[in-house]
Amino acid sequence: MSMTITVFIMMSVIFMLLVTPLSMALMLIIQTMVISIITSMLISSFWYSYMLILVMVSGLLVMFMYMASIASNEKFKISMSMLMILAPLLVLGKLKNEELMFMKKMNSEKIIMNQELIMMKLFNTKFIIPSIVMIMFLFMMMIIISFLVSTTEGPMRKSN
């Protein structure tokens, strides 16, 4: 659990240093997968994390197609500032993970509680707000992209 949170923090720091739209989209997809892994560990139900991946990745792919149609192809360069930030984060993440390995214990009460949570329904009252937010996110992305790409005005970037 702690390692996934460390990876998520590292990805957030790296995201701030990215410049090209393609690398940003890839980083958002990776962050969505890490968030879904954290969610599945907390809720003990993979249905909610599966729905999260489907909604977020579909919205990101719509935005990616729009950005790829108007953005020019740029070379991906690894900057020294990114490496200087990434190296200490990797070392800290490794040290934190080794520390947690020594302190880990199996708790039978937690296992029993997780068994009960597995049987929860996907759209119960506890998770209705995040579900509505995901549905509204996908709907808003669809409306925004359909307004931006109008078929009567033609493509935004001319092909040679």
Short mmCIF file of the C-alpha atoms (twelve columns), coordinates in Angstrom:
data_MODEL
# 
_entry.id   MODEL 
# 
loop_
_atom_site.group_PDB 
_atom_site.id 
_atom_site.type_symbol 
_atom_site.label_atom_id 
_atom_site.label_alt_id 
_atom_site.label_comp_id 
_atom_site.label_asym_id 
_atom_site.label_seq_id 
_atom_site.Cartn_x 
_atom_site.Cartn_y 
_atom_site.Cartn_z 
_atom_site.pdbx_PDB_model_num 
ATOM 1   C CA . MET A 1   0.000   0.000   0.000   1 
ATOM 2   C CA . SER A 2   2.742   2.414   0.940   1 
ATOM 3   C CA . MET A 3   4.736   1.566   -2.183  1 
ATOM 4   C CA . THR A 4   1.778   2.420   -4.436  1 
ATOM 5   C CA . ILE A 5   1.335   5.757   -2.687  1 
ATOM 6   C CA . THR A 6   5.064   6.436   -3.109  1 
ATOM 7   C CA . VAL A 7   4.809   5.621   -6.823  1 
ATOM 8   C CA . PHE A 8   1.807   7.938   -7.105  1 
ATOM 9   C CA . ILE A 9   3.722   10.805  -5.484  1 
ATOM 10  C CA . MET A 10  6.694   10.224  -7.787  1 
ATOM 11  C CA . MET A 11  4.419   10.241  -10.837 1 
ATOM 12  C CA . SER A 12  2.852   13.509  -9.692  1 
ATOM 13  C CA . VAL A 13  6.265   15.143  -9.391  1 
ATOM 14  C CA . ILE A 14  7.336   13.843  -12.803 1 
ATOM 15  C CA . PHE A 15  4.070   15.060  -14.360 1 
ATOM 16  C CA . MET A 16  4.959   18.650  -13.482 1 
ATOM 17  C CA . LEU A 17  8.189   18.351  -15.479 1 
ATOM 18  C CA . LEU A 18  6.651   16.927  -18.671 1 
ATOM 19  C CA . VAL A 19  6.183   19.146  -21.702 1 
ATOM 20  C CA . THR A 20  4.760   17.054  -24.550 1 
ATOM 21  C CA . PRO A 21  1.045   16.193  -24.604 1 
ATOM 22  C CA . LEU A 22  1.706   12.537  -25.407 1 
ATOM 23  C CA . SER A 23  3.910   12.031  -22.361 1 
ATOM 24  C CA . MET A 24  1.371   13.849  -20.182 1 
ATOM 25  C CA . ALA A 25  -1.420  11.569  -21.410 1 
ATOM 26  C CA . LEU A 26  0.697   8.492   -20.734 1 
ATOM 27  C CA . MET A 27  1.474   9.755   -17.235 1 
ATOM 28  C CA . LEU A 28  -2.235  10.380  -16.544 1 
ATOM 29  C CA . ILE A 29  -3.084  6.840   -17.641 1 
ATOM 30  C CA . ILE A 30  -0.389  5.434   -15.341 1 
ATOM 31  C CA . GLN A 31  -1.659  7.593   -12.458 1 
ATOM 32  C CA . THR A 32  -5.198  6.361   -13.083 1 
ATOM 33  C CA . MET A 33  -3.999  2.779   -12.841 1 
ATOM 34  C CA . VAL A 34  -2.149  3.498   -9.586  1 
ATOM 35  C CA . ILE A 35  -5.262  5.193   -8.153  1 
ATOM 36  C CA . SER A 36  -7.380  2.191   -9.116  1 
ATOM 37  C CA . ILE A 37  -4.897  -0.154  -7.417  1 
ATOM 38  C CA . ILE A 38  -5.046  1.956   -4.243  1 
ATOM 39  C CA . THR A 39  -8.856  2.028   -4.437  1 
ATOM 40  C CA . SER A 40  -9.096  -1.726  -4.881  1 
ATOM 41  C CA . MET A 41  -6.858  -2.245  -1.844  1 
ATOM 42  C CA . LEU A 42  -8.930  0.099   0.318   1 
ATOM 43  C CA . ILE A 43  -12.362 -1.089  -0.759  1 
ATOM 44  C CA . SER A 44  -11.494 -4.778  -1.371  1 
ATOM 45  C CA . SER A 45  -13.726 -4.773  -4.414  1 
ATOM 46  C CA . PHE A 46  -12.234 -4.651  -7.865  1 
ATOM 47  C CA . TRP A 47  -15.466 -3.574  -9.578  1 
ATOM 48  C CA . TYR A 48  -15.177 0.018   -8.456  1 
ATOM 49  C CA . SER A 49  -11.553 0.293   -9.555  1 
ATOM 50  C CA . TYR A 50  -12.438 -1.358  -12.868 1 
ATOM 51  C CA . MET A 51  -15.166 1.235   -13.471 1 
ATOM 52  C CA . LEU A 52  -12.712 4.000   -12.524 1 
ATOM 53  C CA . ILE A 53  -10.196 2.793   -15.103 1 
ATOM 54  C CA . LEU A 54  -12.843 2.503   -17.820 1 
ATOM 55  C CA . VAL A 55  -14.263 5.974   -17.268 1 
ATOM 56  C CA . MET A 56  -10.983 7.822   -16.791 1 
ATOM 57  C CA . VAL A 57  -9.113  6.118   -19.628 1 
ATOM 58  C CA . SER A 58  -11.992 6.637   -22.053 1 
ATOM 59  C CA . GLY A 59  -12.111 10.343  -21.185 1 
ATOM 60  C CA . LEU A 60  -8.330  10.578  -21.472 1 
ATOM 61  C CA . LEU A 61  -8.355  8.847   -24.847 1 
ATOM 62  C CA . VAL A 62  -10.895 11.340  -26.171 1 
ATOM 63  C CA . MET A 63  -8.691  14.204  -24.981 1 
ATOM 64  C CA . PHE A 64  -5.618  12.425  -26.375 1 
ATOM 65  C CA . MET A 65  -7.185  12.120  -29.830 1 
ATOM 66  C CA . TYR A 66  -8.036  15.807  -29.800 1 
ATOM 67  C CA . MET A 67  -4.551  16.828  -28.672 1 
ATOM 68  C CA . ALA A 68  -2.861  14.505  -31.163 1 
ATOM 69  C CA . SER A 69  -4.831  16.049  -34.012 1 
ATOM 70  C CA . ILE A 70  -3.734  19.619  -33.244 1 
ATOM 71  C CA . ALA A 71  -0.339  19.228  -31.552 1 
ATOM 72  C CA . SER A 72  2.855   18.875  -33.513 1 
ATOM 73  C CA . ASN A 73  5.102   15.893  -33.031 1 
ATOM 74  C CA . GLU A 74  7.856   16.833  -30.614 1 
ATOM 75  C CA . LYS A 75  10.800  14.732  -29.547 1 
ATOM 76  C CA . PHE A 76  10.724  13.484  -25.997 1 
ATOM 77  C CA . LYS A 77  13.758  14.717  -24.090 1 
ATOM 78  C CA . ILE A 78  14.749  13.645  -20.607 1 
ATOM 79  C CA . SER A 79  15.867  16.734  -18.754 1 
ATOM 80  C CA . MET A 80  18.489  16.787  -16.040 1 
ATOM 81  C CA . SER A 81  16.050  18.416  -13.617 1 
ATOM 82  C CA . MET A 82  13.737  15.426  -13.997 1 
ATOM 83  C CA . LEU A 83  16.583  13.025  -13.244 1 
ATOM 84  C CA . MET A 84  17.744  15.091  -10.255 1 
ATOM 85  C CA . ILE A 85  14.249  14.947  -8.754  1 
ATOM 86  C CA . LEU A 86  13.536  11.321  -9.659  1 
ATOM 87  C CA . ALA A 87  16.722  9.777   -8.214  1 
ATOM 88  C CA . PRO A 88  16.173  10.852  -4.558  1 
ATOM 89  C CA . LEU A 89  12.498  9.919   -4.785  1 
ATOM 90  C CA . LEU A 90  13.387  6.406   -5.925  1 
ATOM 91  C CA . VAL A 91  15.871  5.991   -3.073  1 
ATOM 92  C CA . LEU A 92  13.339  7.268   -0.512  1 
ATOM 93  C CA . GLY A 93  10.665  4.958   -1.898  1 
ATOM 94  C CA . LYS A 94  12.978  1.953   -1.672  1 
ATOM 95  C CA . LEU A 95  13.987  2.782   1.915   1 
ATOM 96  C CA . LYS A 96  10.362  3.268   2.951   1 
ATOM 97  C CA . ASN A 97  9.369   -0.047  1.362   1 
ATOM 98  C CA . GLU A 98  12.142  -1.969  3.149   1 
ATOM 99  C CA . GLU A 99  11.137  -0.390  6.463   1 
ATOM 100 C CA . LEU A 100 7.549   -1.518  5.981   1 
ATOM 101 C CA . MET A 101 8.603   -5.074  5.112   1 
ATOM 102 C CA . PHE A 102 10.139  -5.499  8.570   1 
ATOM 103 C CA . MET A 103 7.088   -4.082  10.360  1 
ATOM 104 C CA . LYS A 104 4.378   -6.035  8.510   1 
ATOM 105 C CA . LYS A 105 2.064   -8.327  10.520  1 
ATOM 106 C CA . MET A 106 -0.970  -10.337 9.522   1 
ATOM 107 C CA . ASN A 107 -4.058  -9.235  11.429  1 
ATOM 108 C CA . SER A 108 -6.872  -11.780 11.389  1 
ATOM 109 C CA . GLU A 109 -9.533  -9.190  12.244  1 
ATOM 110 C CA . LYS A 110 -8.637  -7.169  9.160   1 
ATOM 111 C CA . ILE A 111 -8.963  -10.265 6.994   1 
ATOM 112 C CA . ILE A 112 -12.446 -10.959 8.367   1 
ATOM 113 C CA . MET A 113 -13.517 -7.329  7.800   1 
ATOM 114 C CA . ASN A 114 -12.220 -7.449  4.223   1 
ATOM 115 C CA . GLN A 115 -14.224 -10.615 3.575   1 
ATOM 116 C CA . GLU A 116 -17.403 -8.724  4.463   1 
ATOM 117 C CA . LEU A 117 -16.496 -5.742  2.267   1 
ATOM 118 C CA . ILE A 118 -16.045 -7.952  -0.796  1 
ATOM 119 C CA . MET A 119 -19.775 -8.650  -0.842  1 
ATOM 120 C CA . MET A 120 -20.730 -4.945  -1.127  1 
ATOM 121 C CA . LYS A 121 -22.720 -3.797  -4.112  1 
ATOM 122 C CA . LEU A 122 -21.042 -1.529  -6.644  1 
ATOM 123 C CA . PHE A 123 -23.606 1.275   -6.628  1 
ATOM 124 C CA . ASN A 124 -24.647 1.443   -2.993  1 
ATOM 125 C CA . THR A 125 -25.260 4.719   -1.172  1 
ATOM 126 C CA . LYS A 126 -21.705 4.866   0.140   1 
ATOM 127 C CA . PHE A 127 -20.172 5.090   -3.353  1 
ATOM 128 C CA . ILE A 128 -22.880 6.970   -5.250  1 
ATOM 129 C CA . ILE A 129 -21.082 10.362  -5.163  1 
ATOM 130 C CA . PRO A 130 -17.800 9.102   -6.716  1 
ATOM 131 C CA . SER A 131 -19.817 7.173   -9.298  1 
ATOM 132 C CA . ILE A 132 -21.781 10.286  -10.262 1 
ATOM 133 C CA . VAL A 133 -18.537 12.296  -10.476 1 
ATOM 134 C CA . MET A 134 -17.032 9.711   -12.847 1 
ATOM 135 C CA . ILE A 135 -20.146 9.662   -15.019 1 
ATOM 136 C CA . MET A 136 -20.270 13.469  -15.154 1 
ATOM 137 C CA . PHE A 137 -16.544 13.625  -16.029 1 
ATOM 138 C CA . LEU A 138 -17.019 11.346  -19.018 1 
ATOM 139 C CA . PHE A 139 -20.159 13.193  -20.122 1 
ATOM 140 C CA . MET A 140 -18.474 16.614  -19.872 1 
ATOM 141 C CA . MET A 141 -15.439 15.397  -21.862 1 
ATOM 142 C CA . MET A 142 -17.745 14.106  -24.579 1 
ATOM 143 C CA . ILE A 143 -19.641 17.410  -24.794 1 
ATOM 144 C CA . ILE A 144 -16.490 19.562  -24.766 1 
ATOM 145 C CA . ILE A 145 -14.763 17.553  -27.478 1 
ATOM 146 C CA . SER A 146 -17.872 17.464  -29.653 1 
ATOM 147 C CA . PHE A 147 -18.123 21.272  -29.459 1 
ATOM 148 C CA . LEU A 148 -14.428 21.705  -30.213 1 
ATOM 149 C CA . VAL A 149 -14.399 19.374  -33.197 1 
ATOM 150 C CA . SER A 150 -17.244 20.558  -35.365 1 
ATOM 151 C CA . THR A 151 -17.772 18.652  -38.601 1 
ATOM 152 C CA . THR A 152 -18.969 21.723  -40.479 1 
ATOM 153 C CA . GLU A 153 -15.730 23.623  -39.953 1 
ATOM 154 C CA . GLY A 154 -13.420 20.807  -41.058 1 
ATOM 155 C CA . PRO A 155 -10.287 19.489  -39.367 1 
ATOM 156 C CA . MET A 156 -8.281  21.747  -37.105 1 
ATOM 157 C CA . ARG A 157 -4.919  20.775  -38.623 1 
ATOM 158 C CA . LYS A 158 -4.461  20.501  -42.366 1 
ATOM 159 C CA . SER A 159 -2.771  17.370  -43.670 1 
ATOM 160 C CA . ASN A 160 -0.002  17.668  -46.257 1 
# 
